[in-house]
Amino acid sequence: LSVLFSFDATLPFSVLLIMRQCGILFLSLHSSYNLFPKAMTASLTLEDLRQKIGHPWLKSEHVINGDLIRRYAEVVGGNAQWWNRIDQVPPVILATLGFEQVVSALRKLGPLVLHGSSDVETSRLVHTGETLVATLTLISIRERPALDNHAVFVVIQGEYSDYRGESVATSRQLAIVWPRGLGG
Amino acid sequence: VVRRSRPGNIRIGAKAPPFERQPTAEQLLRWTVVSGDDNPVHGDCAFAVSMGLPGVIVPGQLLLAFLGQMVVEWLGDWGWLTKLTVSYKGMNLLGERLICCGVVKEALGERITLEVWVENLRSEKTVVGMAVVTAFS
């Protein structure tokens, strides 16, 4: 895994594109590992998810390195130097930590998963180079129509803590799953 | 690290300069690398259409990042972005021109709250929410 992470951080965009086009799934730049690996390998049903409400679901550790901030700034555009000048890890990066595992898991319920809302709040400046543990907890699941189709609304709460175990940020995100897409 | 004091002229109703973006396929792919989210609705047009979508959808977290960038460029060096909260009201398609906007709604002590949104060229607000910045003391 560390080799893959290293590739991700150093390969030029064209190679990444080829990897993507060849269907090679590459991992994110968060130098991370899943602390609950079984959570991602098992199949998942709505009933399984309901059992997880209120309990830590996905936990992962991430090193927020300078390369991640650089790539973030490249994608988002604008004055990329701002984050370095203030020495703040962009809060949106915190909201992404581990969330790809949520999307990946929810895609086992249905093929179409979209964001409904996002909320991220930091309690202090998070600096480049810090190691954070992201703990994602399932808060609620509701089934109701959306865009004229049956949908499942899943609320996920994130807690991000530093090496001392102190919380540095929280998030709350709504993911909407359409088990049969929007096709009717 | 450069940090300045909060300017005294922050007033309710002040507008942040609009931050315009037109996401490309390359940008969305790069976002996949940054976020780790390889949801195919953000990269595979055939898949997106098969799901009943009009095309490739710009990831919500990338829109959130655009709004965050708009806020910090307005902010300058006198504070830091503390909170971002948004709802996604509509879908933004790949290649669509987007304008991120913000206006100061509240300024209490060191804490300034902005209403933020993303609108398309039809002036439809597809993302709405708020941002909070905290001035360095």
GROMACS .gro file of C-alpha atoms in nm:
model
  321
    1LEU     CA    1   0.000   0.000   0.000
    2SER     CA    2   0.277   0.240   0.083
    3VAL     CA    3   0.415   0.187  -0.268
    4LEU     CA    4   0.078   0.279  -0.417
    5PHE     CA    5   0.056   0.588  -0.201
    6SER     CA    6   0.403   0.682  -0.311
    7PHE     CA    7   0.301   0.640  -0.675
    8ASP     CA    8  -0.002   0.856  -0.621
    9ALA     CA    9   0.210   1.135  -0.483
   10THR     CA   10   0.476   1.130  -0.750
   11LEU     CA   11   0.332   1.008  -1.078
   12PRO     CA   12   0.251   1.273  -1.335
   13PHE     CA   13  -0.110   1.341  -1.416
   14SER     CA   14  -0.091   1.164  -1.755
   15VAL     CA   15   0.006   0.838  -1.586
   16LEU     CA   16  -0.272   0.877  -1.333
   17LEU     CA   17  -0.511   0.930  -1.621
   18ILE     CA   18  -0.394   0.613  -1.793
   19MET     CA   19  -0.430   0.422  -1.465
   20ARG     CA   20  -0.782   0.554  -1.434
   21GLN     CA   21  -0.871   0.471  -1.792
   22CYS     CA   22  -0.734   0.121  -1.747
   23GLY     CA   23  -0.961   0.077  -1.451
   24ILE     CA   24  -0.678   0.064  -1.201
   25LEU     CA   25  -0.820   0.202  -0.881
   26PHE     CA   26  -0.572   0.428  -0.717
   27LEU     CA   27  -0.588   0.541  -0.363
   28SER     CA   28  -0.612   0.889  -0.227
   29LEU     CA   29  -0.317   1.102  -0.130
   30HIS     CA   30  -0.405   1.083   0.236
   31SER     CA   31  -0.132   0.850   0.355
   32SER     CA   32  -0.395   0.652   0.531
   33TYR     CA   33  -0.492   0.308   0.638
   34ASN     CA   34  -0.826   0.171   0.740
   35LEU     CA   35  -0.829   0.074   1.104
   36PHE     CA   36  -1.143  -0.134   1.052
   37PRO     CA   37  -1.059  -0.309   0.725
   38LYS     CA   38  -1.339  -0.566   0.756
   39ALA     CA   39  -1.592  -0.285   0.737
   40MET     CA   40  -1.513  -0.243   0.371
   41THR     CA   41  -1.482  -0.601   0.261
   42ALA     CA   42  -1.813  -0.738   0.387
   43SER     CA   43  -2.134  -0.702   0.189
   44LEU     CA   44  -2.375  -0.443   0.316
   45THR     CA   45  -2.751  -0.429   0.346
   46LEU     CA   46  -2.981  -0.159   0.477
   47GLU     CA   47  -3.040  -0.371   0.784
   48ASP     CA   48  -2.664  -0.401   0.839
   49LEU     CA   49  -2.638  -0.025   0.824
   50ARG     CA   50  -2.921   0.023   1.072
   51GLN     CA   51  -2.732  -0.195   1.319
   52LYS     CA   52  -2.439   0.044   1.298
   53ILE     CA   53  -2.631   0.359   1.389
   54GLY     CA   54  -2.466   0.540   1.677
   55HIS     CA   55  -2.147   0.335   1.669
   56PRO     CA   56  -1.811   0.424   1.515
   57TRP     CA   57  -1.831   0.275   1.169
   58LEU     CA   58  -1.515   0.364   0.983
   59LYS     CA   59  -1.191   0.471   1.142
   60SER     CA   60  -0.876   0.565   0.954
   61GLU     CA   61  -0.549   0.742   1.016
   62HIS     CA   62  -0.418   1.011   0.782
   63VAL     CA   63  -0.100   1.210   0.749
   64ILE     CA   64  -0.186   1.550   0.603
   65ASN     CA   65   0.128   1.613   0.405
   66GLY     CA   66   0.233   1.912   0.201
   67ASP     CA   67   0.188   1.728  -0.126
   68LEU     CA   68  -0.181   1.677  -0.049
   69ILE     CA   69  -0.224   2.049   0.020
   70ARG     CA   70  -0.038   2.133  -0.302
   71ARG     CA   71  -0.258   1.904  -0.510
   72TYR     CA   72  -0.570   2.033  -0.338
   73ALA     CA   73  -0.471   2.389  -0.425
   74GLU     CA   74  -0.400   2.293  -0.785
   75VAL     CA   75  -0.746   2.145  -0.828
   76VAL     CA   76  -0.936   2.418  -0.650
   77GLY     CA   77  -0.739   2.699  -0.812
   78GLY     CA   78  -0.720   3.059  -0.708
   79ASN     CA   79  -0.443   3.171  -0.478
   80ALA     CA   80  -0.293   2.839  -0.379
   81GLN     CA   81  -0.044   3.006  -0.148
   82TRP     CA   82  -0.309   3.113   0.101
   83TRP     CA   83  -0.314   2.785   0.291
   84ASN     CA   84   0.064   2.788   0.328
   85ARG     CA   85   0.074   3.149   0.441
   86ILE     CA   86  -0.176   3.086   0.717
   87ASP     CA   87  -0.050   2.729   0.770
   88GLN     CA   88  -0.401   2.586   0.774
   89VAL     CA   89  -0.504   2.254   0.629
   90PRO     CA   90  -0.818   2.339   0.428
   91PRO     CA   91  -1.120   2.225   0.632
   92VAL     CA   92  -1.267   2.061   0.322
   93ILE     CA   93  -0.974   1.819   0.318
   94LEU     CA   94  -1.074   1.713   0.669
   95ALA     CA   95  -1.427   1.644   0.546
   96THR     CA   96  -1.287   1.408   0.282
   97LEU     CA   97  -1.084   1.199   0.528
   98GLY     CA   98  -1.224   0.850   0.521
   99PHE     CA   99  -1.540   0.962   0.346
  100GLU     CA  100  -1.446   0.778   0.029
  101GLN     CA  101  -1.495   0.461   0.235
  102VAL     CA  102  -1.848   0.574   0.316
  103VAL     CA  103  -1.928   0.632  -0.050
  104SER     CA  104  -1.770   0.302  -0.142
  105ALA     CA  105  -1.972   0.119   0.122
  106LEU     CA  106  -2.297   0.293   0.032
  107ARG     CA  107  -2.252   0.199  -0.332
  108LYS     CA  108  -2.314  -0.157  -0.214
  109LEU     CA  109  -2.670  -0.044  -0.131
  110GLY     CA  110  -2.720   0.116  -0.468
  111PRO     CA  111  -2.520   0.237  -0.764
  112LEU     CA  112  -2.603   0.605  -0.739
  113VAL     CA  113  -2.468   0.796  -0.439
  114LEU     CA  114  -2.464   1.176  -0.421
  115HIS     CA  115  -2.393   1.432  -0.151
  116GLY     CA  116  -2.696   1.603   0.000
  117SER     CA  117  -2.518   1.833   0.242
  118SER     CA  118  -2.179   1.893   0.399
  119ASP     CA  119  -2.079   2.059   0.722
  120VAL     CA  120  -1.727   2.082   0.857
  121GLU     CA  121  -1.606   2.281   1.157
  122THR     CA  122  -1.257   2.308   1.298
  123SER     CA  123  -1.189   2.387   1.661
  124ARG     CA  124  -0.831   2.495   1.596
  125LEU     CA  125  -0.594   2.549   1.306
  126VAL     CA  126  -0.484   2.213   1.170
  127HIS     CA  127  -0.130   2.231   1.035
  128THR     CA  128   0.041   2.056   0.747
  129GLY     CA  129   0.225   1.746   0.862
  130GLU     CA  130  -0.021   1.654   1.135
  131THR     CA  131  -0.148   1.300   1.170
  132LEU     CA  132  -0.521   1.277   1.227
  133VAL     CA  133  -0.755   0.993   1.309
  134ALA     CA  134  -1.093   1.019   1.137
  135THR     CA  135  -1.380   0.838   1.307
  136LEU     CA  136  -1.700   0.826   1.107
  137THR     CA  137  -2.025   0.738   1.279
  138LEU     CA  138  -2.356   0.661   1.120
  139ILE     CA  139  -2.616   0.896   1.270
  140SER     CA  140  -2.938   0.819   1.087
  141ILE     CA  141  -3.092   0.639   0.793
  142ARG     CA  142  -3.420   0.740   0.635
  143GLU     CA  143  -3.597   0.606   0.329
  144ARG     CA  144  -3.802   0.853   0.130
  145PRO     CA  145  -3.846   0.962  -0.230
  146ALA     CA  146  -3.600   1.204  -0.386
  147LEU     CA  147  -3.607   1.323  -0.745
  148ASP     CA  148  -3.917   1.105  -0.792
  149ASN     CA  149  -3.733   0.785  -0.701
  150HIS     CA  150  -3.690   0.574  -0.392
  151ALA     CA  151  -3.385   0.694  -0.202
  152VAL     CA  152  -3.201   0.630   0.122
  153PHE     CA  153  -3.078   0.931   0.320
  154VAL     CA  154  -2.772   0.854   0.531
  155VAL     CA  155  -2.622   1.102   0.777
  156ILE     CA  156  -2.259   1.051   0.874
  157GLN     CA  157  -2.081   1.235   1.152
  158GLY     CA  158  -1.703   1.270   1.146
  159GLU     CA  159  -1.471   1.332   1.437
  160TYR     CA  160  -1.108   1.416   1.364
  161SER     CA  161  -0.854   1.395   1.641
  162ASP     CA  162  -0.483   1.466   1.667
  163TYR     CA  163  -0.204   1.249   1.807
  164ARG     CA  164  -0.305   1.347   2.160
  165GLY     CA  165  -0.656   1.220   2.093
  166GLU     CA  166  -0.795   1.572   2.109
  167SER     CA  167  -1.068   1.666   1.867
  168VAL     CA  168  -0.960   1.922   1.607
  169ALA     CA  169  -1.264   1.914   1.381
  170THR     CA  170  -1.606   1.763   1.326
  171SER     CA  171  -1.817   1.706   1.019
  172ARG     CA  172  -2.170   1.607   0.936
  173GLN     CA  173  -2.254   1.494   0.586
  174LEU     CA  174  -2.565   1.366   0.415
  175ALA     CA  175  -2.526   1.105   0.146
  176ILE     CA  176  -2.824   1.006  -0.067
  177VAL     CA  177  -2.837   0.661  -0.222
  178TRP     CA  178  -3.071   0.571  -0.506
  179PRO     CA  179  -3.083   0.190  -0.511
  180ARG     CA  180  -3.214   0.186  -0.867
  181GLY     CA  181  -3.068   0.511  -0.994
  182LEU     CA  182  -3.303   0.776  -1.131
  183GLY     CA  183  -3.443   0.557  -1.402
  184GLY     CA  184  -3.788   0.519  -1.251
  185VAL     CA  185   0.347   3.255   0.862
  186VAL     CA  186   0.194   3.597   0.798
  187ARG     CA  187  -0.098   3.703   1.013
  188ARG     CA  188  -0.253   4.045   1.028
  189SER     CA  189  -0.514   4.205   1.249
  190ARG     CA  190  -0.872   4.208   1.137
  191PRO     CA  191  -0.952   4.523   0.941
  192GLY     CA  192  -1.204   4.748   1.110
  193ASN     CA  193  -1.425   4.797   0.808
  194ILE     CA  194  -1.596   4.458   0.788
  195ARG     CA  195  -1.962   4.546   0.755
  196ILE     CA  196  -2.282   4.352   0.716
  197GLY     CA  197  -2.367   4.320   0.350
  198ALA     CA  198  -2.006   4.335   0.228
  199LYS     CA  199  -1.959   4.104  -0.069
  200ALA     CA  200  -1.669   3.870  -0.128
  201PRO     CA  201  -1.529   3.891  -0.480
  202PRO     CA  202  -1.697   3.621  -0.692
  203PHE     CA  203  -1.483   3.314  -0.752
  204GLU     CA  204  -1.553   3.160  -1.091
  205ARG     CA  205  -1.476   2.807  -1.195
  206GLN     CA  206  -1.556   2.585  -1.492
  207PRO     CA  207  -1.467   2.231  -1.383
  208THR     CA  208  -1.298   2.017  -1.645
  209ALA     CA  209  -1.265   1.639  -1.668
  210GLU     CA  210  -0.900   1.671  -1.569
  211GLN     CA  211  -0.995   1.876  -1.264
  212LEU     CA  212  -1.248   1.615  -1.156
  213LEU     CA  213  -0.994   1.341  -1.199
  214ARG     CA  214  -0.741   1.533  -0.994
  215TRP     CA  215  -1.006   1.580  -0.727
  216THR     CA  216  -1.052   1.203  -0.722
  217VAL     CA  217  -0.685   1.172  -0.636
  218VAL     CA  218  -0.707   1.433  -0.363
  219SER     CA  219  -1.029   1.310  -0.205
  220GLY     CA  220  -0.999   0.939  -0.275
  221ASP     CA  221  -1.363   0.937  -0.388
  222ASP     CA  222  -1.381   0.744  -0.715
  223ASN     CA  223  -1.760   0.752  -0.742
  224PRO     CA  224  -1.816   0.701  -1.119
  225VAL     CA  225  -2.088   0.967  -1.140
  226HIS     CA  226  -1.800   1.215  -1.120
  227GLY     CA  227  -1.596   1.068  -1.402
  228ASP     CA  228  -1.784   0.824  -1.621
  229CYS     CA  229  -2.042   0.989  -1.846
  230ALA     CA  230  -2.192   0.662  -1.970
  231PHE     CA  231  -2.243   0.545  -1.613
  232ALA     CA  232  -2.393   0.879  -1.508
  233VAL     CA  233  -2.639   0.873  -1.797
  234SER     CA  234  -2.729   0.511  -1.724
  235MET     CA  235  -2.821   0.627  -1.373
  236GLY     CA  236  -3.064   0.883  -1.513
  237LEU     CA  237  -2.835   1.182  -1.467
  238PRO     CA  238  -2.787   1.438  -1.743
  239GLY     CA  239  -2.410   1.383  -1.743
  240VAL     CA  240  -2.104   1.382  -1.520
  241ILE     CA  241  -2.176   1.558  -1.192
  242VAL     CA  242  -1.927   1.786  -1.016
  243PRO     CA  243  -1.852   1.636  -0.670
  244GLY     CA  244  -2.019   1.815  -0.382
  245GLN     CA  245  -1.699   1.831  -0.181
  246LEU     CA  246  -1.522   2.003  -0.471
  247LEU     CA  247  -1.796   2.266  -0.477
  248LEU     CA  248  -1.745   2.303  -0.103
  249ALA     CA  249  -1.373   2.351  -0.169
  250PHE     CA  250  -1.449   2.622  -0.427
  251LEU     CA  251  -1.659   2.806  -0.170
  252GLY     CA  252  -1.383   2.771   0.088
  253GLN     CA  253  -1.133   2.918  -0.157
  254MET     CA  254  -1.365   3.207  -0.234
  255VAL     CA  255  -1.389   3.285   0.137
  256VAL     CA  256  -1.018   3.270   0.213
  257GLU     CA  257  -0.928   3.488  -0.084
  258TRP     CA  258  -1.167   3.749   0.052
  259LEU     CA  259  -1.029   3.691   0.401
  260GLY     CA  260  -0.665   3.765   0.326
  261ASP     CA  261  -0.427   3.721   0.620
  262TRP     CA  262  -0.636   3.832   0.913
  263GLY     CA  263  -0.821   3.515   1.001
  264TRP     CA  264  -0.886   3.153   0.929
  265LEU     CA  265  -1.172   2.951   0.792
  266THR     CA  266  -1.348   2.785   1.083
  267LYS     CA  267  -1.669   2.640   0.946
  268LEU     CA  268  -1.835   2.562   0.616
  269THR     CA  269  -2.185   2.423   0.593
  270VAL     CA  270  -2.383   2.378   0.273
  271SER     CA  271  -2.678   2.199   0.117
  272TYR     CA  272  -2.665   2.082  -0.242
  273LYS     CA  273  -2.988   2.202  -0.401
  274GLY     CA  274  -2.912   2.112  -0.759
  275MET     CA  275  -2.658   1.936  -0.972
  276ASN     CA  276  -2.366   2.101  -1.144
  277LEU     CA  277  -2.248   1.936  -1.461
  278LEU     CA  278  -1.897   1.897  -1.589
  279GLY     CA  279  -1.800   2.202  -1.794
  280GLU     CA  280  -2.071   2.422  -1.646
  281ARG     CA  281  -1.957   2.771  -1.550
  282LEU     CA  282  -2.000   2.824  -1.177
  283ILE     CA  283  -1.983   3.138  -0.971
  284CYS     CA  284  -1.912   3.117  -0.599
  285CYS     CA  285  -2.051   3.411  -0.406
  286GLY     CA  286  -2.050   3.530  -0.047
  287VAL     CA  287  -2.189   3.815   0.158
  288VAL     CA  288  -2.124   3.906   0.523
  289LYS     CA  289  -2.432   3.836   0.734
  290GLU     CA  290  -2.296   3.875   1.085
  291ALA     CA  291  -1.984   4.012   1.251
  292LEU     CA  292  -1.967   3.933   1.620
  293GLY     CA  293  -1.631   4.001   1.780
  294GLU     CA  294  -1.370   3.783   1.614
  295ARG     CA  295  -1.632   3.570   1.440
  296ILE     CA  296  -1.765   3.669   1.098
  297THR     CA  297  -2.040   3.472   0.925
  298LEU     CA  298  -2.096   3.482   0.552
  299GLU     CA  299  -2.385   3.350   0.349
  300VAL     CA  300  -2.227   3.157   0.061
  301TRP     CA  301  -2.362   2.997  -0.249
  302VAL     CA  302  -2.277   2.859  -0.590
  303GLU     CA  303  -2.482   2.975  -0.884
  304ASN     CA  304  -2.480   2.879  -1.249
  305LEU     CA  305  -2.516   3.106  -1.549
  306ARG     CA  306  -2.894   3.083  -1.520
  307SER     CA  307  -2.857   3.240  -1.173
  308GLU     CA  308  -2.982   2.919  -1.011
  309LYS     CA  309  -2.833   2.862  -0.667
  310THR     CA  310  -2.722   2.501  -0.673
  311VAL     CA  311  -2.533   2.509  -0.344
  312VAL     CA  312  -2.632   2.727  -0.048
  313GLY     CA  313  -2.487   2.758   0.298
  314MET     CA  314  -2.270   2.960   0.527
  315ALA     CA  315  -1.907   3.006   0.617
  316VAL     CA  316  -1.758   3.123   0.945
  317VAL     CA  317  -1.416   3.282   0.975
  318THR     CA  318  -1.233   3.366   1.294
  319ALA     CA  319  -1.005   3.668   1.309
  320PHE     CA  320  -0.659   3.624   1.458
  321SER     CA  321  -0.645   3.804   1.789
   0.00000   0.00000   0.00000
